[in-house]
């Protein structure tokens, strides 16, 4: 079993030669180009752009052609006050007269051109705001993807380091265990000391196996994000360890509020809510339009569509004004509801802005605390390694007990595990700071090493 583990270690290490380098910015760009969820947001943004063009089309003229041919079995009768036609002696005499013919056909072209319509104007502006919001939402989704791709990439770099470190720990504990097994076989060591050496070695193996599992799992996740085949990600790609140092330098950049796309989305929500109120009010405003018609009618008592002298042309052109006075809507309740919605969006934007600032400060504070703690742990690790070397020599010279060596090895493993946890947490806090300050775009810049 131990031989198999060592062979696996050697295989993973030897696989590093001849591999293609995948840099952090390239991994981020591949994720942006590949992820279907981001493509959905991009398509939704295109949809909103098309909605703007649709809204503008309301200014286009409406031209329609109409034709109908009908038969009137019963011609309508109209009562006419014929007595009023006598100017000298008007009376109230009326007579029913049939107005029309058995056969009738009508045809013509109608033109309607909107000249002034405030609802169209305000709907176009609302569509433009919705298009801007879709762009901001797409950029917010891209920020989330950058965060995930960078986190996965940097974790892989960290897990590769951890795998090599835990491998060295496993080899060291294996050597110590082998020495103590020889002493135990010669009855020069207690079983309790040998068991402690076995426990330390088993812990070291578990830590190495966990590191390898985490590394493989993270590589598979990055392959999912970038679209790189799993076998290529596992065997043909190597990662730039300098990216860990580059991430720390990004913390020194000044924040750019304009890059907080999620905050811009909330700002667009507020503006859209206010525009909804203007659109609703526009329904009460007058509209002005130009109307025109040109066509003809035929009236005949028999079916003769093309008979000469039975067609009469008709046309008109004019201006139409419509001003709604009363319709089925509670104006007060509607306007109040829309104003409240705008206030809600404004409060959300204010709260989110404060949260981003607070989260950025917290992340920066935790990053600095972790940096100092990691420095302390790395110094302790160097000291602990020196202690282990000295104890190892003393143990070989039979000047130190196996109990002391095993106890110190246990402390070193605990220190190593704590250091790995702090380093992983530091990566997360660095990314949280960049996310909440709008600096994630630095990770897709080719300027990084």
Short mmCIF file of C-alpha atoms in Angstrom, two decimals:
data_model
loop_
_atom_site.label_atom_id
_atom_site.label_comp_id
_atom_site.label_asym_id
_atom_site.label_seq_id
_atom_site.Cartn_x
_atom_site.Cartn_y
_atom_site.Cartn_z
CA UNK A 1 0.00 0.00 0.00
CA UNK A 2 2.79 2.43 0.91
CA UNK A 3 4.67 1.57 -2.28
CA UNK A 4 1.54 2.26 -4.33
CA UNK A 5 1.10 5.67 -2.68
CA UNK A 6 4.72 6.57 -3.38
CA UNK A 7 4.40 5.50 -7.01
CA UNK A 8 1.27 7.67 -7.38
CA UNK A 9 3.19 10.61 -5.92
CA UNK A 10 6.05 10.10 -8.34
CA UNK A 11 3.58 9.84 -11.23
CA UNK A 12 1.90 13.13 -10.35
CA UNK A 13 5.24 14.90 -9.97
CA UNK A 14 6.68 13.53 -13.21
CA UNK A 15 3.53 14.64 -15.06
CA UNK A 16 4.49 18.28 -14.49
CA UNK A 17 7.08 18.20 -17.29
CA UNK A 18 5.95 19.00 -20.85
CA UNK A 19 2.63 20.47 -19.81
CA UNK A 20 0.98 23.58 -21.24
CA UNK A 21 0.89 26.59 -18.93
CA UNK A 22 -2.59 27.94 -18.17
CA UNK A 23 -2.41 31.42 -16.67
CA UNK A 24 -5.01 32.99 -14.41
CA UNK A 25 -6.21 35.58 -16.92
CA UNK A 26 -6.54 32.93 -19.63
CA UNK A 27 -8.59 30.69 -17.34
CA UNK A 28 -10.88 33.62 -16.54
CA UNK A 29 -11.33 34.52 -20.20
CA UNK A 30 -12.03 30.91 -21.12
CA UNK A 31 -14.71 30.77 -18.43
CA UNK A 32 -16.33 33.96 -19.70
CA UNK A 33 -16.37 32.65 -23.27
CA UNK A 34 -17.61 29.17 -22.34
CA UNK A 35 -20.14 29.39 -19.50
CA UNK A 36 -23.72 28.92 -20.82
CA UNK A 37 -25.27 30.89 -17.95
CA UNK A 38 -23.27 33.98 -18.98
CA UNK A 39 -24.32 33.46 -22.58
CA UNK A 40 -27.94 33.47 -21.39
CA UNK A 41 -27.39 36.87 -19.75
CA UNK A 42 -25.74 38.11 -22.95
CA UNK A 43 -28.74 36.98 -25.00
CA UNK A 44 -31.11 38.64 -22.54
CA UNK A 45 -29.15 41.87 -22.98
CA UNK A 46 -29.57 41.54 -26.75
CA UNK A 47 -33.29 41.01 -26.20
CA UNK A 48 -33.55 44.29 -24.32
CA UNK A 49 -31.70 46.08 -27.12
CA UNK A 50 -34.26 44.74 -29.56
CA UNK A 51 -37.03 45.92 -27.21
CA UNK A 52 -35.73 49.48 -27.62
CA UNK A 53 -36.05 49.15 -31.38
CA UNK A 54 -39.56 47.78 -30.94
CA UNK A 55 -40.54 50.73 -28.75
CA UNK A 56 -39.19 53.20 -31.32
CA UNK A 57 -41.27 51.49 -34.01
CA UNK A 58 -44.38 53.02 -32.39
CA UNK A 59 -43.46 56.23 -34.21
CA UNK A 60 -43.78 54.53 -37.59
CA UNK A 61 -46.91 55.29 -39.63
CA UNK A 62 -49.71 52.76 -39.83
CA UNK A 63 -50.90 52.06 -43.39
CA UNK A 64 -53.68 49.58 -44.00
CA UNK A 65 -55.69 48.44 -47.00
CA UNK A 66 -59.28 47.34 -46.60
CA UNK A 67 -61.79 45.83 -49.02
CA UNK A 68 -65.22 44.32 -48.43
CA UNK A 69 -68.11 43.28 -50.66
CA UNK A 70 -71.46 42.63 -49.02
CA UNK A 71 -75.07 41.87 -49.80
CA UNK A 72 -77.83 43.62 -47.83
CA UNK A 73 -80.95 41.40 -47.77
CA UNK A 74 -82.78 44.17 -45.92
CA UNK A 75 -81.79 47.73 -46.70
CA UNK A 76 -81.88 49.87 -43.61
CA UNK A 77 -84.62 52.53 -43.46
CA UNK A 78 -83.82 56.02 -42.23
CA UNK A 79 -86.50 58.45 -41.01
CA UNK A 80 -86.06 61.87 -42.65
CA UNK A 81 -87.94 65.03 -41.53
CA UNK A 82 -89.09 66.05 -45.01
CA UNK A 83 -91.35 68.72 -43.52
CA UNK A 84 -88.33 70.72 -42.55
CA UNK A 85 -87.32 71.08 -46.17
CA UNK A 86 -90.17 73.61 -46.76
CA UNK A 87 -88.45 76.85 -45.78
CA UNK A 88 -91.65 78.97 -45.93
CA UNK A 89 -93.84 76.57 -43.91
CA UNK A 90 -91.70 73.99 -42.02
CA UNK A 91 -93.60 71.10 -40.43
CA UNK A 92 -92.80 68.00 -38.42
CA UNK A 93 -93.73 65.62 -41.21
CA UNK A 94 -91.32 62.68 -41.48
CA UNK A 95 -90.96 59.83 -43.95
CA UNK A 96 -89.03 56.57 -43.85
CA UNK A 97 -86.64 56.22 -46.76
CA UNK A 98 -84.43 53.25 -47.53
CA UNK A 99 -80.82 54.42 -47.66
CA UNK A 100 -78.59 52.09 -49.65
CA UNK A 101 -78.67 49.30 -52.23
CA UNK A 102 -78.77 45.52 -52.21
CA UNK A 103 -75.10 45.25 -53.19
CA UNK A 104 -72.27 47.33 -51.80
CA UNK A 105 -68.48 47.21 -51.98
CA UNK A 106 -65.93 49.44 -50.28
CA UNK A 107 -62.16 49.72 -50.65
CA UNK A 108 -59.46 52.14 -49.57
CA UNK A 109 -56.12 52.89 -47.95
CA UNK A 110 -55.90 54.40 -44.48
CA UNK A 111 -52.88 56.23 -43.09
CA UNK A 112 -52.33 57.06 -39.41
CA UNK A 113 -49.20 58.86 -38.24
CA UNK A 114 -48.60 59.62 -34.56
CA UNK A 115 -47.31 63.14 -34.03
CA UNK A 116 -47.33 63.51 -30.25
CA UNK A 117 -47.75 60.63 -27.80
CA UNK A 118 -46.08 60.97 -24.41
CA UNK A 119 -46.62 57.30 -23.57
CA UNK A 120 -44.49 56.32 -26.59
CA UNK A 121 -41.75 58.79 -25.64
CA UNK A 122 -41.63 57.57 -22.06
CA UNK A 123 -41.85 53.91 -23.02
CA UNK A 124 -38.81 54.33 -25.26
CA UNK A 125 -36.88 55.83 -22.35
CA UNK A 126 -37.98 52.98 -20.10
CA UNK A 127 -36.82 50.46 -22.71
CA UNK A 128 -33.41 52.14 -22.81
CA UNK A 129 -33.16 51.94 -19.02
CA UNK A 130 -34.14 48.25 -19.14
CA UNK A 131 -31.43 47.68 -21.78
CA UNK A 132 -28.84 49.36 -19.55
CA UNK A 133 -30.00 47.22 -16.64
CA UNK A 134 -29.60 44.07 -18.75
CA UNK A 135 -26.04 45.12 -19.58
CA UNK A 136 -25.30 45.71 -15.88
CA UNK A 137 -26.82 42.34 -15.01
CA UNK A 138 -24.66 40.67 -17.65
CA UNK A 139 -21.57 42.33 -16.19
CA UNK A 140 -22.62 41.27 -12.68
CA UNK A 141 -22.90 37.68 -13.90
CA UNK A 142 -19.48 38.03 -15.47
CA UNK A 143 -18.08 39.26 -12.14
CA UNK A 144 -19.52 36.21 -10.39
CA UNK A 145 -17.93 33.97 -13.01
CA UNK A 146 -14.57 35.74 -12.67
CA UNK A 147 -14.79 35.22 -8.92
CA UNK A 148 -15.53 31.50 -9.29
CA UNK A 149 -12.89 30.88 -11.97
CA UNK A 150 -10.21 32.79 -10.03
CA UNK A 151 -11.11 31.05 -6.77
CA UNK A 152 -10.89 27.65 -8.43
CA UNK A 153 -7.61 28.47 -10.22
CA UNK A 154 -5.93 29.88 -7.11
CA UNK A 155 -7.15 26.96 -5.00
CA UNK A 156 -5.54 24.60 -7.51
CA UNK A 157 -2.25 26.48 -7.10
CA UNK A 158 -2.59 26.22 -3.35
CA UNK A 159 -3.56 22.53 -3.45
CA UNK A 160 -0.55 21.75 -5.65
CA UNK A 161 1.69 23.32 -3.04
CA UNK A 162 -0.12 21.46 -0.28
CA UNK A 163 0.17 18.16 -2.16
CA UNK A 164 3.95 18.48 -2.39
CA UNK A 165 4.23 19.56 1.24
CA UNK A 166 2.03 16.73 2.50
CA UNK A 167 3.97 14.33 0.31
CA UNK A 168 7.20 15.40 2.02
CA UNK A 169 5.46 15.01 5.39
CA UNK A 170 4.38 11.50 4.39
CA UNK A 171 7.90 10.54 3.33
CA UNK A 172 9.35 11.99 6.54
CA UNK A 173 6.88 10.15 8.78
CA UNK A 174 7.46 6.98 6.76
CA UNK A 175 11.21 7.22 7.39
CA UNK A 176 10.63 7.83 11.09
CA UNK A 177 8.22 4.90 11.30
CA UNK A 178 10.69 2.59 9.53
CA UNK A 179 13.42 3.52 12.00
CA UNK A 180 11.17 2.87 14.97
CA UNK A 181 9.94 -0.44 13.56
CA UNK A 182 13.56 -1.62 13.45
CA UNK A 183 14.05 -0.58 17.08
CA UNK A 184 10.81 -2.27 18.08
CA UNK A 185 11.86 -5.46 16.31
CA UNK A 186 15.06 -5.40 18.36
CA UNK A 187 13.00 -4.82 21.52
CA UNK A 188 14.50 -1.37 22.02
CA UNK A 189 11.23 0.57 21.69
CA UNK A 190 7.90 0.53 23.48
CA UNK A 191 4.77 -0.38 21.56
CA UNK A 192 3.18 2.94 22.60
CA UNK A 193 5.95 4.90 20.88
CA UNK A 194 5.65 2.75 17.76
CA UNK A 195 1.88 3.23 17.70
CA UNK A 196 2.34 6.98 17.96
CA UNK A 197 4.68 6.86 14.96
CA UNK A 198 2.11 4.81 13.07
CA UNK A 199 -0.63 7.33 13.94
CA UNK A 200 1.52 10.22 12.75
CA UNK A 201 2.23 8.42 9.49
CA UNK A 202 -1.43 7.57 8.96
CA UNK A 203 -2.36 11.21 9.60
CA UNK A 204 0.25 12.32 7.08
CA UNK A 205 -1.12 9.87 4.50
CA UNK A 206 -4.67 11.14 5.14
CA UNK A 207 -3.55 14.74 4.70
CA UNK A 208 -1.79 13.88 1.45
CA UNK A 209 -4.79 11.92 0.15
CA UNK A 210 -7.11 14.80 1.03
CA UNK A 211 -4.82 17.24 -0.77
CA UNK A 212 -4.79 15.06 -3.88
CA UNK A 213 -8.59 14.66 -3.74
CA UNK A 214 -9.10 18.41 -3.33
CA UNK A 215 -6.70 19.07 -6.19
CA UNK A 216 -8.45 16.66 -8.56
CA UNK A 217 -11.92 17.93 -7.59
CA UNK A 218 -10.91 21.56 -8.09
CA UNK A 219 -9.36 20.78 -11.47
CA UNK A 220 -12.57 19.06 -12.58
CA UNK A 221 -14.57 22.10 -11.44
CA UNK A 222 -12.29 24.46 -13.37
CA UNK A 223 -12.63 22.21 -16.41
CA UNK A 224 -16.40 22.63 -16.09
CA UNK A 225 -16.03 26.42 -15.93
CA UNK A 226 -13.57 26.78 -18.80
CA UNK A 227 -14.76 24.01 -21.12
CA UNK A 228 -11.34 22.34 -21.12
CA UNK A 229 -11.62 18.52 -21.35
CA UNK A 230 -11.19 16.76 -18.01
CA UNK A 231 -8.28 14.59 -19.13
CA UNK A 232 -6.42 17.63 -20.46
CA UNK A 233 -7.06 19.55 -17.26
CA UNK A 234 -5.78 16.67 -15.11
CA UNK A 235 -2.74 15.64 -17.17
CA UNK A 236 -1.79 18.28 -19.78
CA UNK A 237 -2.14 21.60 -17.96
CA UNK A 238 0.12 23.21 -15.40
CA UNK A 239 -0.69 26.28 -13.35
CA UNK A 240 1.19 29.49 -12.62
CA UNK A 241 2.10 29.60 -8.94
CA UNK A 242 3.03 33.29 -9.30
CA UNK A 243 -0.70 34.05 -9.54
CA UNK A 244 -0.90 33.73 -5.75
CA UNK A 245 1.53 36.60 -5.38
CA UNK A 246 -0.26 38.64 -8.06
CA UNK A 247 -3.55 38.28 -6.17
CA UNK A 248 -2.00 39.91 -3.10
CA UNK A 249 -0.76 42.86 -5.17
CA UNK A 250 -4.30 43.53 -6.43
CA UNK A 251 -5.34 44.50 -2.90
CA UNK A 252 -3.23 47.62 -3.23
CA UNK A 253 -5.31 48.98 -6.13
CA UNK A 254 -7.82 51.72 -5.39
CA UNK A 255 -11.48 50.78 -5.62
CA UNK A 256 -13.49 51.94 -8.64
CA UNK A 257 -17.19 52.32 -7.73
CA UNK A 258 -18.19 52.31 -11.42
CA UNK A 259 -17.04 48.70 -11.62
CA UNK A 260 -19.65 47.57 -9.10
CA UNK A 261 -22.04 46.29 -11.73
CA UNK A 262 -24.43 44.74 -9.22
CA UNK A 263 -24.82 48.20 -7.66
CA UNK A 264 -25.45 49.69 -11.09
CA UNK A 265 -28.21 47.11 -11.59
CA UNK A 266 -29.94 48.31 -8.42
CA UNK A 267 -29.58 51.91 -9.58
CA UNK A 268 -31.24 50.96 -12.87
CA UNK A 269 -34.07 49.30 -10.91
CA UNK A 270 -34.71 52.59 -9.12
CA UNK A 271 -34.70 54.58 -12.34
CA UNK A 272 -37.01 52.08 -14.04
CA UNK A 273 -39.45 52.31 -11.12
CA UNK A 274 -39.51 56.11 -11.44
CA UNK A 275 -39.96 55.85 -15.19
CA UNK A 276 -42.89 53.46 -14.68
CA UNK A 277 -44.63 56.29 -12.82
CA UNK A 278 -44.03 58.67 -15.73
CA UNK A 279 -45.32 56.09 -18.21
CA UNK A 280 -48.48 55.60 -16.14
CA UNK A 281 -49.07 59.35 -15.98
CA UNK A 282 -48.62 59.63 -19.76
CA UNK A 283 -51.89 57.73 -20.24
CA UNK A 284 -53.73 60.83 -19.02
CA UNK A 285 -52.00 63.16 -21.51
CA UNK A 286 -53.41 64.13 -24.94
CA UNK A 287 -52.22 62.51 -28.16
CA UNK A 288 -51.99 64.08 -31.58
CA UNK A 289 -52.03 62.15 -34.83
CA UNK A 290 -52.41 62.66 -38.56
CA UNK A 291 -55.10 60.58 -40.30
CA UNK A 292 -55.76 60.19 -44.02
CA UNK A 293 -57.93 57.99 -46.26
CA UNK A 294 -58.37 57.44 -49.97
CA UNK A 295 -60.76 54.94 -51.45
CA UNK A 296 -64.08 54.32 -53.20
CA UNK A 297 -67.54 52.82 -52.74
CA UNK A 298 -69.95 51.11 -55.11
CA UNK A 299 -73.70 50.87 -54.59
CA UNK A 300 -75.82 48.73 -56.93
CA UNK A 301 -79.09 46.86 -56.79
CA UNK A 302 -77.66 43.92 -58.73
CA UNK A 303 -74.45 41.92 -58.66
CA UNK A 304 -72.30 43.92 -61.04
CA UNK A 305 -68.88 44.67 -59.49
CA UNK A 306 -67.48 46.46 -62.56
CA UNK A 307 -70.47 48.44 -63.80
CA UNK A 308 -69.54 51.94 -64.89
CA UNK A 309 -71.03 54.94 -63.16
CA UNK A 310 -71.66 53.13 -59.86
CA UNK A 311 -68.36 53.93 -58.15
CA UNK A 312 -67.89 56.96 -55.93
CA UNK A 313 -64.50 58.09 -54.71
CA UNK A 314 -63.93 59.32 -51.16
CA UNK A 315 -60.96 60.67 -49.22
CA UNK A 316 -60.01 62.78 -46.24
CA UNK A 317 -56.97 64.09 -44.39
CA UNK A 318 -56.96 65.65 -40.93
CA UNK A 319 -55.58 65.99 -37.45
CA UNK A 320 -56.92 63.92 -34.55
CA UNK A 321 -56.57 64.90 -30.91
CA UNK A 322 -57.50 62.53 -28.07
CA UNK A 323 -57.44 63.51 -24.42
CA UNK A 324 -58.55 60.83 -21.92
CA UNK A 325 -60.71 62.33 -19.20
CA UNK A 326 -61.89 59.36 -17.18
CA UNK A 327 -61.07 55.70 -17.43
CA UNK A 328 -61.10 52.69 -15.11
CA UNK A 329 -58.11 53.36 -12.94
CA UNK A 330 -57.52 54.77 -9.48
CA UNK A 331 -54.93 57.45 -10.26
CA UNK A 332 -54.08 58.22 -6.64
CA UNK A 333 -53.52 54.58 -5.65
CA UNK A 334 -51.59 53.86 -8.84
CA UNK A 335 -49.22 56.82 -8.46
CA UNK A 336 -48.68 56.14 -4.77
CA UNK A 337 -47.90 52.48 -5.45
CA UNK A 338 -45.31 53.36 -8.10
CA UNK A 339 -43.72 56.02 -5.89
CA UNK A 340 -43.40 53.45 -3.09
CA UNK A 341 -41.74 51.03 -5.51
CA UNK A 342 -39.19 53.69 -6.44
CA UNK A 343 -38.52 54.36 -2.75
CA UNK A 344 -38.07 50.63 -2.12
CA UNK A 345 -35.49 50.35 -4.91
CA UNK A 346 -33.67 53.46 -3.63
CA UNK A 347 -33.47 51.98 -0.12
CA UNK A 348 -32.19 48.68 -1.50
CA UNK A 349 -29.49 50.48 -3.44
CA UNK A 350 -28.44 52.45 -0.37
CA UNK A 351 -28.33 49.32 1.78
CA UNK A 352 -26.40 47.31 -0.80
CA UNK A 353 -23.90 50.12 -1.28
CA UNK A 354 -23.28 50.23 2.47
CA UNK A 355 -23.01 46.43 2.56
CA UNK A 356 -20.41 46.38 -0.21
CA UNK A 357 -18.32 48.97 1.61
CA UNK A 358 -18.62 47.10 4.90
CA UNK A 359 -17.81 43.72 3.34
CA UNK A 360 -14.79 45.23 1.61
CA UNK A 361 -13.50 46.68 4.89
CA UNK A 362 -14.09 43.38 6.69
CA UNK A 363 -12.33 41.42 3.93
CA UNK A 364 -9.37 43.82 3.99
CA UNK A 365 -9.14 43.56 7.77
CA UNK A 366 -9.32 39.77 7.71
CA UNK A 367 -6.77 39.62 4.90
CA UNK A 368 -4.31 41.69 6.88
CA UNK A 369 -4.92 39.60 10.00
CA UNK A 370 -4.45 36.39 8.03
CA UNK A 371 -1.28 37.76 6.43
CA UNK A 372 0.24 38.42 9.83
CA UNK A 373 -0.92 35.05 11.14
CA UNK A 374 0.49 33.23 8.11
CA UNK A 375 3.82 34.97 8.56
CA UNK A 376 3.87 33.85 12.19
CA UNK A 377 2.92 30.28 11.27
CA UNK A 378 5.55 30.13 8.51
CA UNK A 379 8.21 31.28 10.98
CA UNK A 380 6.98 28.68 13.46
CA UNK A 381 7.08 26.08 10.70
CA UNK A 382 10.73 26.88 9.97
CA UNK A 383 11.51 26.63 13.67
CA UNK A 384 9.54 23.38 13.97
CA UNK A 385 11.37 21.89 10.99
CA UNK A 386 14.67 22.77 12.67
CA UNK A 387 13.50 21.12 15.88
CA UNK A 388 12.50 17.98 13.95
CA UNK A 389 15.90 17.82 12.22
CA UNK A 390 17.71 18.15 15.53
CA UNK A 391 15.48 15.58 17.23
CA UNK A 392 15.89 13.24 14.27
CA UNK A 393 19.68 13.38 14.60
CA UNK A 394 19.50 13.00 18.35
CA UNK A 395 17.15 10.04 17.92
CA UNK A 396 19.60 8.38 15.52
CA UNK A 397 22.34 8.99 18.06
CA UNK A 398 20.05 7.56 20.77
CA UNK A 399 20.16 10.87 22.65
CA UNK A 400 16.44 11.58 22.23
CA UNK A 401 13.49 9.32 22.83
CA UNK A 402 10.97 8.18 20.24
CA UNK A 403 8.25 9.78 22.38
CA UNK A 404 9.84 13.22 21.99
CA UNK A 405 10.27 12.77 18.24
CA UNK A 406 6.71 11.52 17.70
CA UNK A 407 5.24 14.30 19.83
CA UNK A 408 7.16 16.93 17.91
CA UNK A 409 6.12 15.37 14.59
CA UNK A 410 2.47 15.55 15.73
CA UNK A 411 2.85 19.24 16.55
CA UNK A 412 4.40 19.85 13.15
CA UNK A 413 1.50 18.17 11.36
CA UNK A 414 -0.98 20.28 13.31
CA UNK A 415 0.97 23.42 12.49
CA UNK A 416 1.11 22.46 8.82
CA UNK A 417 -2.65 21.84 8.72
CA UNK A 418 -3.39 25.18 10.38
CA UNK A 419 -1.12 26.98 7.93
CA UNK A 420 -2.89 25.41 4.96
CA UNK A 421 -6.29 26.45 6.28
CA UNK A 422 -5.14 30.04 6.79
CA UNK A 423 -3.65 30.21 3.28
CA UNK A 424 -6.88 28.96 1.71
CA UNK A 425 -8.89 31.46 3.76
CA UNK A 426 -6.54 34.25 2.65
CA UNK A 427 -7.33 33.50 -1.00
CA UNK A 428 -11.05 33.73 -0.30
CA UNK A 429 -10.73 37.01 1.58
CA UNK A 430 -8.61 38.50 -1.21
CA UNK A 431 -11.27 37.64 -3.77
CA UNK A 432 -14.02 38.94 -1.48
CA UNK A 433 -12.21 42.28 -1.27
CA UNK A 434 -11.84 42.50 -5.05
CA UNK A 435 -15.48 41.52 -5.53
CA UNK A 436 -16.84 44.16 -3.15
CA UNK A 437 -14.64 46.94 -4.51
CA UNK A 438 -15.22 46.34 -8.22
CA UNK A 439 -11.64 45.21 -8.89
CA UNK A 440 -12.32 41.71 -10.19
CA UNK A 441 -11.55 42.92 -13.71
CA UNK A 442 -7.86 42.95 -12.71
CA UNK A 443 -7.90 39.15 -12.77
CA UNK A 444 -8.75 39.01 -16.47
CA UNK A 445 -6.02 41.47 -17.38
CA UNK A 446 -3.04 40.00 -19.23
CA UNK A 447 -0.78 42.18 -17.05
CA UNK A 448 -0.70 39.49 -14.40
CA UNK A 449 2.37 37.23 -14.51
#
